[in-house]
Short mmCIF file of C-alpha atoms and ligand atoms in Angstrom, two decimals:
data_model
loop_
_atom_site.label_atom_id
_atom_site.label_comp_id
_atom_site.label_asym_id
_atom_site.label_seq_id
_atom_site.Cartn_x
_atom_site.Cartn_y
_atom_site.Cartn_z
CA UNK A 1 92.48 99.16 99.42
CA UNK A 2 90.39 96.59 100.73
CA UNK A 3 86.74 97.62 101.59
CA UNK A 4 87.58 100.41 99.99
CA UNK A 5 88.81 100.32 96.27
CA UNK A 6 85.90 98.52 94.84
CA UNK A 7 84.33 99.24 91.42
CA UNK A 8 82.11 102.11 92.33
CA UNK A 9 85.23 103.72 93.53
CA UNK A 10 87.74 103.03 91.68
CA UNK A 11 85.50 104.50 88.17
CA UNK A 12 84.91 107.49 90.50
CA UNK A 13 88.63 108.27 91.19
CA UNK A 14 89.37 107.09 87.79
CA UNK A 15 86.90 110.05 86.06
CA UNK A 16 88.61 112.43 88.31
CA UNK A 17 92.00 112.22 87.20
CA UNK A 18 93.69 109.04 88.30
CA UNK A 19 95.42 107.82 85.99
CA UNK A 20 95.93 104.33 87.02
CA UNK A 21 93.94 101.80 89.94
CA UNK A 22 94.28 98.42 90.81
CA UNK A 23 91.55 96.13 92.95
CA UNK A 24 91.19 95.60 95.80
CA UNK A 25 93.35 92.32 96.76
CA UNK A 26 91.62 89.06 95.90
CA UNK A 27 91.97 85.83 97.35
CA UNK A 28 94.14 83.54 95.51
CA UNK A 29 92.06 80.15 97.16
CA UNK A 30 89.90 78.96 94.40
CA UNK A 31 87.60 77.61 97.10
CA UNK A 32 87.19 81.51 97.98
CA UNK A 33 86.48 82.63 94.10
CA UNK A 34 82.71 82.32 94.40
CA UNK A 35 81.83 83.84 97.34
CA UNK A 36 80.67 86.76 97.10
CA UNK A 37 83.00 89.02 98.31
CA UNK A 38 85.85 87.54 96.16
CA UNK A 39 83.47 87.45 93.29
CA UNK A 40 82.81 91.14 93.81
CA UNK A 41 86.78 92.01 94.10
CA UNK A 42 87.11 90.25 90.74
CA UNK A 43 84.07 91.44 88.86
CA UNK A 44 85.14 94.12 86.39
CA UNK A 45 81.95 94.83 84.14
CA UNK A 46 82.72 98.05 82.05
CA UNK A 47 85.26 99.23 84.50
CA UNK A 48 87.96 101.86 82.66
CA UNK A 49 90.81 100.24 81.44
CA UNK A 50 93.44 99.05 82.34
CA UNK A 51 91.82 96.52 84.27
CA UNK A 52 94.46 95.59 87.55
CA UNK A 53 93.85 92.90 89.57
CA UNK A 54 95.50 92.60 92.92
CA UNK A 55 95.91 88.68 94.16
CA UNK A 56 97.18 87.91 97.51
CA UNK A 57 98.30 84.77 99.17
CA UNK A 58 101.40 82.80 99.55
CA UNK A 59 101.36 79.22 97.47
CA UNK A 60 103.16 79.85 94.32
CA UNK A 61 101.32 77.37 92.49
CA UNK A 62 97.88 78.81 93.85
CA UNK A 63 99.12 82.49 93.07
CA UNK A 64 99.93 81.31 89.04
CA UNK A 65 96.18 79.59 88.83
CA UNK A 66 95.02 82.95 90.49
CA UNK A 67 96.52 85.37 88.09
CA UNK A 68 95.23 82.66 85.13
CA UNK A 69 91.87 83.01 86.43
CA UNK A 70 91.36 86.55 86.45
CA UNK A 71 93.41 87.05 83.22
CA UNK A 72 90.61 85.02 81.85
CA UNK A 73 88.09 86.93 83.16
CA UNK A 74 89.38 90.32 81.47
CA UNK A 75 92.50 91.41 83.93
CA UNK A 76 95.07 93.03 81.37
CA UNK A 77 97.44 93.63 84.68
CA UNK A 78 98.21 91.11 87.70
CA UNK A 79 99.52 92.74 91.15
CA UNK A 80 100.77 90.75 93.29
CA UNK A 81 100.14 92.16 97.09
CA UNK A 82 103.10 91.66 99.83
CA UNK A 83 102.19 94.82 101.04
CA UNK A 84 99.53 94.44 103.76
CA UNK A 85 100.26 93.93 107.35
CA UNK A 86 96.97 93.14 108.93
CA UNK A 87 96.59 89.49 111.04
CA UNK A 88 94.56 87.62 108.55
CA UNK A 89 96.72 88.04 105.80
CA UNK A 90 99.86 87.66 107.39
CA UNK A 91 98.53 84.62 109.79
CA UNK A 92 98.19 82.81 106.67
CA UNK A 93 101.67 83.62 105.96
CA UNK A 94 100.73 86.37 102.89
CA UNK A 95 101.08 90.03 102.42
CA UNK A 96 104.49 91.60 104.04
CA UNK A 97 104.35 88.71 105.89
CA UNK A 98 106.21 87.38 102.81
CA UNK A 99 108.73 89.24 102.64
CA UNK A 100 110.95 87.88 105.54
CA UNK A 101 111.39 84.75 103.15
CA UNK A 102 113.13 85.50 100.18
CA UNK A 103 112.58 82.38 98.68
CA UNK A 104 109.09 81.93 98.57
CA UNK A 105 109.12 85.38 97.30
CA UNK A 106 111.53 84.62 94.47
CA UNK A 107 109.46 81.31 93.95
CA UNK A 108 105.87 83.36 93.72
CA UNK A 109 107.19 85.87 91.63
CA UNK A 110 108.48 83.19 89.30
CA UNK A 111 105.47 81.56 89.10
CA UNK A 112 103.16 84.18 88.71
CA UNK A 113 105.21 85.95 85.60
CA UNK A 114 105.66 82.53 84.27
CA UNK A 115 101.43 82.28 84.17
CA UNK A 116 100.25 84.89 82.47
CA UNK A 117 101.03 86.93 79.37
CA UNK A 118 100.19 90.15 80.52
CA UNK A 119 102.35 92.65 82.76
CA UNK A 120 102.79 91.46 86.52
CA UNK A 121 103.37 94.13 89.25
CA UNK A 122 104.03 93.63 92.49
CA UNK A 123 103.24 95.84 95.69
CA UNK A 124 105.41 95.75 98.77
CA UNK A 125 106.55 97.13 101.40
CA UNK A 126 110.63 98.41 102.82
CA UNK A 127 111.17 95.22 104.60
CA UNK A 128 109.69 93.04 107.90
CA UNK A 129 110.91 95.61 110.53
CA UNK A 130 113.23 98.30 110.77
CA UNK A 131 116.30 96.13 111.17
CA UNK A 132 115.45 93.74 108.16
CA UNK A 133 114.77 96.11 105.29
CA UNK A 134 115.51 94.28 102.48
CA UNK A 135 113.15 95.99 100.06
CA UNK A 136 116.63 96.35 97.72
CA UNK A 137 116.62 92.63 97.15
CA UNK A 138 113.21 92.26 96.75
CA UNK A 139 113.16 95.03 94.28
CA UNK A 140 116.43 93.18 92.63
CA UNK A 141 114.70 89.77 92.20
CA UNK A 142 111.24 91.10 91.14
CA UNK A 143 113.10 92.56 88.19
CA UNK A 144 115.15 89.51 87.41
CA UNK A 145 111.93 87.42 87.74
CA UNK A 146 109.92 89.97 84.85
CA UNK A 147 108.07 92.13 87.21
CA UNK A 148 107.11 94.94 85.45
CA UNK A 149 106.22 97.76 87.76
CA UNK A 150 107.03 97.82 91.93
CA UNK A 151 104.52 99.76 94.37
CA UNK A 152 106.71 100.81 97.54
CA UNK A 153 105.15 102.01 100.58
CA UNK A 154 107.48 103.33 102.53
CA UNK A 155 106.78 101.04 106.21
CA UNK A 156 108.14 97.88 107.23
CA UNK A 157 105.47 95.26 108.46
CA UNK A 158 106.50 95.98 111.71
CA UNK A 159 105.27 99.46 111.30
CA UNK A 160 102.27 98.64 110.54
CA UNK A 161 100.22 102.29 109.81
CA UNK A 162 102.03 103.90 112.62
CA UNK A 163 104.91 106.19 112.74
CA UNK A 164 105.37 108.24 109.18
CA UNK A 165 106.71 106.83 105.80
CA UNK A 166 109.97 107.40 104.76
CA UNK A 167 111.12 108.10 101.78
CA UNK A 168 115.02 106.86 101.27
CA UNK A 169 114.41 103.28 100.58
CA UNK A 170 112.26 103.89 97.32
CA UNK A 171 114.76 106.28 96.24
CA UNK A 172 117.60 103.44 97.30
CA UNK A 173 115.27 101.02 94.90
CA UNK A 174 114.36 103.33 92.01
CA UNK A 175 118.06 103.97 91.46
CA UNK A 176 118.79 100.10 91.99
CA UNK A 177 116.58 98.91 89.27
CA UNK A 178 115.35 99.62 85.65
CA UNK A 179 111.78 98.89 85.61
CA UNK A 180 109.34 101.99 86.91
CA UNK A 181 108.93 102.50 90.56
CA UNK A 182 105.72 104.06 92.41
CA UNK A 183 106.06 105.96 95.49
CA UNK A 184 103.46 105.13 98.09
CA UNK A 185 102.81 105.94 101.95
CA UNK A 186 101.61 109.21 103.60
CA UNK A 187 100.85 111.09 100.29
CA UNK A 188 98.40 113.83 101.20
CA UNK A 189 98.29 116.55 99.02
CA UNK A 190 99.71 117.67 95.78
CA UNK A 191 102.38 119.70 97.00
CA UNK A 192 103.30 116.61 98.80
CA UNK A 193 103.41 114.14 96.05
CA UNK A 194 106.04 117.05 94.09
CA UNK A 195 108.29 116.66 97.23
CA UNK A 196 107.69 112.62 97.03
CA UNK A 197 108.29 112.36 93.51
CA UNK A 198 111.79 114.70 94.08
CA UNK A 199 112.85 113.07 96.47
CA UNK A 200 112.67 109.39 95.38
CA UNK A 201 113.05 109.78 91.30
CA UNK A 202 109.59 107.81 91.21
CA UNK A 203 108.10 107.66 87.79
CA UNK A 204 104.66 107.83 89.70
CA UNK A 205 103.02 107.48 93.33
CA UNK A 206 100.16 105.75 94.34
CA UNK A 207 97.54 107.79 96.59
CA UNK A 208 95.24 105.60 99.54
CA UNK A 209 94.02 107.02 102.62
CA UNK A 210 93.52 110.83 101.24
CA UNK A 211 91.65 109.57 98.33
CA UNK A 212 88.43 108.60 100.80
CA UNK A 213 85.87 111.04 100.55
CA UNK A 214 88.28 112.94 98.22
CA UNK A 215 88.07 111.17 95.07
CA UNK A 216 89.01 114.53 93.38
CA UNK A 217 92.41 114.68 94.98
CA UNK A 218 94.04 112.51 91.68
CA UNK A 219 93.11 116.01 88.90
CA UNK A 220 94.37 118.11 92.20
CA UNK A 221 97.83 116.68 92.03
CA UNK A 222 97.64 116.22 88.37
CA UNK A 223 97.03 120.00 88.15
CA UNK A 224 99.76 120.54 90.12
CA UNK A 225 102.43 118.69 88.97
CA UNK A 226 101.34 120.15 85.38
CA UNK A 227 100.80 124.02 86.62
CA UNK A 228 102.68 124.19 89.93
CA UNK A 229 99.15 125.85 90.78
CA UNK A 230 96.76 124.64 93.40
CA UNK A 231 93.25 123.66 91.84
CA UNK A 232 90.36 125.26 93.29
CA UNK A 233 88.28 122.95 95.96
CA UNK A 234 84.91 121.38 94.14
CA UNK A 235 81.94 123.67 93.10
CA UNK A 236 78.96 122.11 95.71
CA UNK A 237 77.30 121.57 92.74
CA UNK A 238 79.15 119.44 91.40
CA UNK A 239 80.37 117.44 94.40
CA UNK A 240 76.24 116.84 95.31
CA UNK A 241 75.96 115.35 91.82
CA UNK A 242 79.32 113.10 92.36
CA UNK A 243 77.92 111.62 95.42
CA UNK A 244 74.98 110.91 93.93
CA UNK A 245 76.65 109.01 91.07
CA UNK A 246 78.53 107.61 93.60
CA UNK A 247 75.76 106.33 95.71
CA UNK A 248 74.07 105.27 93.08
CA UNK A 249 76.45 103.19 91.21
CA UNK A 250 77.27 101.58 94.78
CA UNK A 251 74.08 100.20 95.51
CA UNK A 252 73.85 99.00 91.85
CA UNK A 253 76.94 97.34 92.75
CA UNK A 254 76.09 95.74 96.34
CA UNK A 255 72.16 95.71 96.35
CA UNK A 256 70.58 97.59 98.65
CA UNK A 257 71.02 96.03 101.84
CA UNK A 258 74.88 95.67 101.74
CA UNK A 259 74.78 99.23 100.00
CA UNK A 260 72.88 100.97 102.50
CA UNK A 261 75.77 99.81 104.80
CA UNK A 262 78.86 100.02 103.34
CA UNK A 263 78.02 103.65 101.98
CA UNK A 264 78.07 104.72 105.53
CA UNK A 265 82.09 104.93 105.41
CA UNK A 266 82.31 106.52 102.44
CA UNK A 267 79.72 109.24 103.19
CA UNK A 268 81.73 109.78 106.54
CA UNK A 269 84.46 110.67 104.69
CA UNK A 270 83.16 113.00 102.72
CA UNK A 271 81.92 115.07 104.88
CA UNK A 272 84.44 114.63 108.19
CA UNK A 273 86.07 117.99 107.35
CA UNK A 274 83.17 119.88 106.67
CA UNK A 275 80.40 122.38 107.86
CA UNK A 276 78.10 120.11 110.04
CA UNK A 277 79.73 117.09 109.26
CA UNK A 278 80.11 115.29 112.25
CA UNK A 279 76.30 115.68 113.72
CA UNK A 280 75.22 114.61 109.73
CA UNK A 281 77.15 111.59 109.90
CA UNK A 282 75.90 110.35 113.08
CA UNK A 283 72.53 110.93 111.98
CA UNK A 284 72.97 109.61 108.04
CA UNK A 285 73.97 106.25 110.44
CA UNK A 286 70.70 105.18 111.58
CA UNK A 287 68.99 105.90 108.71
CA UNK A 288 67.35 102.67 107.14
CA UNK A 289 66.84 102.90 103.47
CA UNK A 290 68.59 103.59 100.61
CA UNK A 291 66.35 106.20 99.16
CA UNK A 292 66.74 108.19 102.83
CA UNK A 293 70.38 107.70 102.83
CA UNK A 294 70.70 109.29 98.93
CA UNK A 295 67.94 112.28 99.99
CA UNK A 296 69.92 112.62 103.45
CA UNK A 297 73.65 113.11 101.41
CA UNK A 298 71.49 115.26 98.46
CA UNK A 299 69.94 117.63 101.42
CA UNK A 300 73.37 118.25 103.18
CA UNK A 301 74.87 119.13 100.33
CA UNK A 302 72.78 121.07 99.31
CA UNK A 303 73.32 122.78 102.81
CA UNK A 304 77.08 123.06 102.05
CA UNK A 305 76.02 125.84 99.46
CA UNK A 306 75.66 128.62 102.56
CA UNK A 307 79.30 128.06 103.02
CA UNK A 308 80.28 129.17 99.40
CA UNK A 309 79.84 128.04 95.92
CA UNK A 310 83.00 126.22 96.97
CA UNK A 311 83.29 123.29 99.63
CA UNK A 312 85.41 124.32 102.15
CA UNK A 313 87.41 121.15 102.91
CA UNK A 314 90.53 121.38 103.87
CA UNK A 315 92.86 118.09 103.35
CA UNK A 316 94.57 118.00 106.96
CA UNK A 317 97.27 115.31 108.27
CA UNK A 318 94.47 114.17 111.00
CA UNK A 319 92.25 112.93 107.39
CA UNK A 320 94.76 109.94 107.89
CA UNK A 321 94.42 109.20 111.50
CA UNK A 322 90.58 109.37 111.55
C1 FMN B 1 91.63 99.96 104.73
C2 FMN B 1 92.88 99.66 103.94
C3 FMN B 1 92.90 98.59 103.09
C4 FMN B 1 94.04 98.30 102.35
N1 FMN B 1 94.01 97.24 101.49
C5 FMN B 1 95.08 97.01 100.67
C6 FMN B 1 95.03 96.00 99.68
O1 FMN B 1 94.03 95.28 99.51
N2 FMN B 1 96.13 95.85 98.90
C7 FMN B 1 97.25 96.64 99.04
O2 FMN B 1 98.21 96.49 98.28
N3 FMN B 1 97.30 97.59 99.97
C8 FMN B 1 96.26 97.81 100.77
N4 FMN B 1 96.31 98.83 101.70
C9 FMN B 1 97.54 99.65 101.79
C10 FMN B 1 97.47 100.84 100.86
O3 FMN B 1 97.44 100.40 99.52
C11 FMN B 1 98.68 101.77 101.02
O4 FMN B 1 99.85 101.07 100.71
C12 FMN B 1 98.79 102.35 102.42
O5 FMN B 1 97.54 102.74 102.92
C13 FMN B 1 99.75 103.55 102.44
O6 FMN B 1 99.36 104.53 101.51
P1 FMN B 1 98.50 105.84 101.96
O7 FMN B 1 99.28 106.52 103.04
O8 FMN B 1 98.42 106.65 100.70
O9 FMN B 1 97.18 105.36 102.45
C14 FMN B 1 95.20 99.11 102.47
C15 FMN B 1 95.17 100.20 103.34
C16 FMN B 1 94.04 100.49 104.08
C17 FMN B 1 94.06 101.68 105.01
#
């Protein structure tokens, strides 16, 4: 996820159980690869392998030199993202926006496998809007073209984030193809990603939203798919010293000054749902500094401890519309 999935995070999620995570989507413009956001997206210094790169744009050509480029800077996995509906992307004709030309598609996909030597995946989404779902023939000509793995969320474009995922066309597209299918969209909890995975035949699914500020969620489900029991919530203990990795290993990663700003969402999320959260994270907000912001999140914690050894965070639906 954009603004979301970066390094820092994806390490984090990555120690707790996922068992897979790809970047967040990088331009495919070479006049965009050294700025520094794009540089940052690509950078993947001692990150856990495998090493997934996500490149989004819409010039077939451009898309091949893309996934070249970041092959040679140490991506052992290319995704290619037609799976994100905001206006930027899709102004510039990328994204879902993509998918209501199956040409281009067929042309990218093409041109991208024919690049690179490593696997290319390819995240999409059911269709443009709910009358032209053609996630089937997508699905059909990624495989032809050599895609190796598909991501499925299950929303048109059209959708956008609204309304609730459904769930029939990845099972319509796992049983249309050979090559293995993720199940994405609306994925919550553990007992959630059982139902998802019976109901589509997925071979995995991909978690977003209810990963933020619950990085732990990946061993949750993992537990659960293995156990059919539900994993105790953190120790306090150890969820102070996570954040503090966390925090840590984000600055490193920004400097300070972006740091100190872009930690603010990911502090919010961890502690929306609990004891005192809301008050904390308007007040964590104005703080200035780095070191105040890591002693702020290191004293509320520490707080959290008069609740129970446990935190007591319950995943709820509204985590997704916050
Ligand atoms: C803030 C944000 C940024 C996102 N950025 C990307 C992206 O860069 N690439 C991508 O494939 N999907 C992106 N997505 C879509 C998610 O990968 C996912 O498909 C979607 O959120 C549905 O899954 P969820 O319900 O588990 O969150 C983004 C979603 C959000 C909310």
């Amino acid at each position: 996820m954009a603004g979301v999935t970066d390094r820092p995070f994806r390490q984090l999620c990555k120690q707790l159980g996922a068992g897979y995570a790809v970047s967040e989507m990088a331009a495919s413009d070479p006049r965009l690869w050294a700025s520094e956001k794009t540089s940052r997206r690509i950078n993947h210094d001692g990150e856990m392998e495998p090493k997934a790169v996500q490149i989004a744009g819409a010039d077939p050509a451009m898309l091949a030199a893309s996934a070249r480029f970041n092959v040679e800077r140490g991506a052992q996995i290319i995704d290619i993202n037609m799976g994100c509906p905001v206006k930027k992307v899709c102004n510039s004709w990328c994204g879902s926006a993509l998918l209501q030309n199956e040409a281009l598609v067929g042309r990218i996909l093409d041109a991208v496998v024919a690049a690179v030597d490593v696997p290319v995946t390819l995240k999409f989404r059911t269709g443009w809007d709910r009358q032209h779902k053609n996630a089937l023939v997508i699905a059909r000509m990624a495989e032809a073209s050599g895609i190796a793995m598909l991501t499925l969320h299950g929303r048109t474009r059209a959708d956008g984030y609204s309304g609730e995922a459904e769930y029939d066309t990845i099972a319509a597209v796992k049983a249309a193809v050979g090559i293995p299918v993720v199940a994405n969209g609306d994925i919550t909890s553990p007992r959630k990603a059982k139902q998802v995975l019976a109901h589509t035949g997925a071979d995995a699914v991909m978690i977003g939203r209810a990963a933020q500020g619950r990085p732990w969620i990946f061993r949750e489900i993992d537990h659960y798919l293995r156990t059919g029991e539900t994993l105790a919530a953190p120790t306090v203990v150890e969820v102070r010293a996570l954040m503090q990795e966390h925090l840590r290993a984000h600055y490193a990663f920004y400097g300070d000054y972006i740091g100190l700003r872009t930690a603010r969402k990911h502090i919010g999320w961890y502690v929306r749902e609990l004891p005192g959260g809301e008050d904390f994270r308007q007040r964590m907000n104005r703080l200035e500094s780095c070191e105040e912001q890591l002693a702020a999140v290191d004293a509320f914690f520490e707080s959290q401890a008069a609740y129970g050894e446990r935190l007591q965070y319950g995943l709820s639906e509204q985590r997704l519309a916050a």
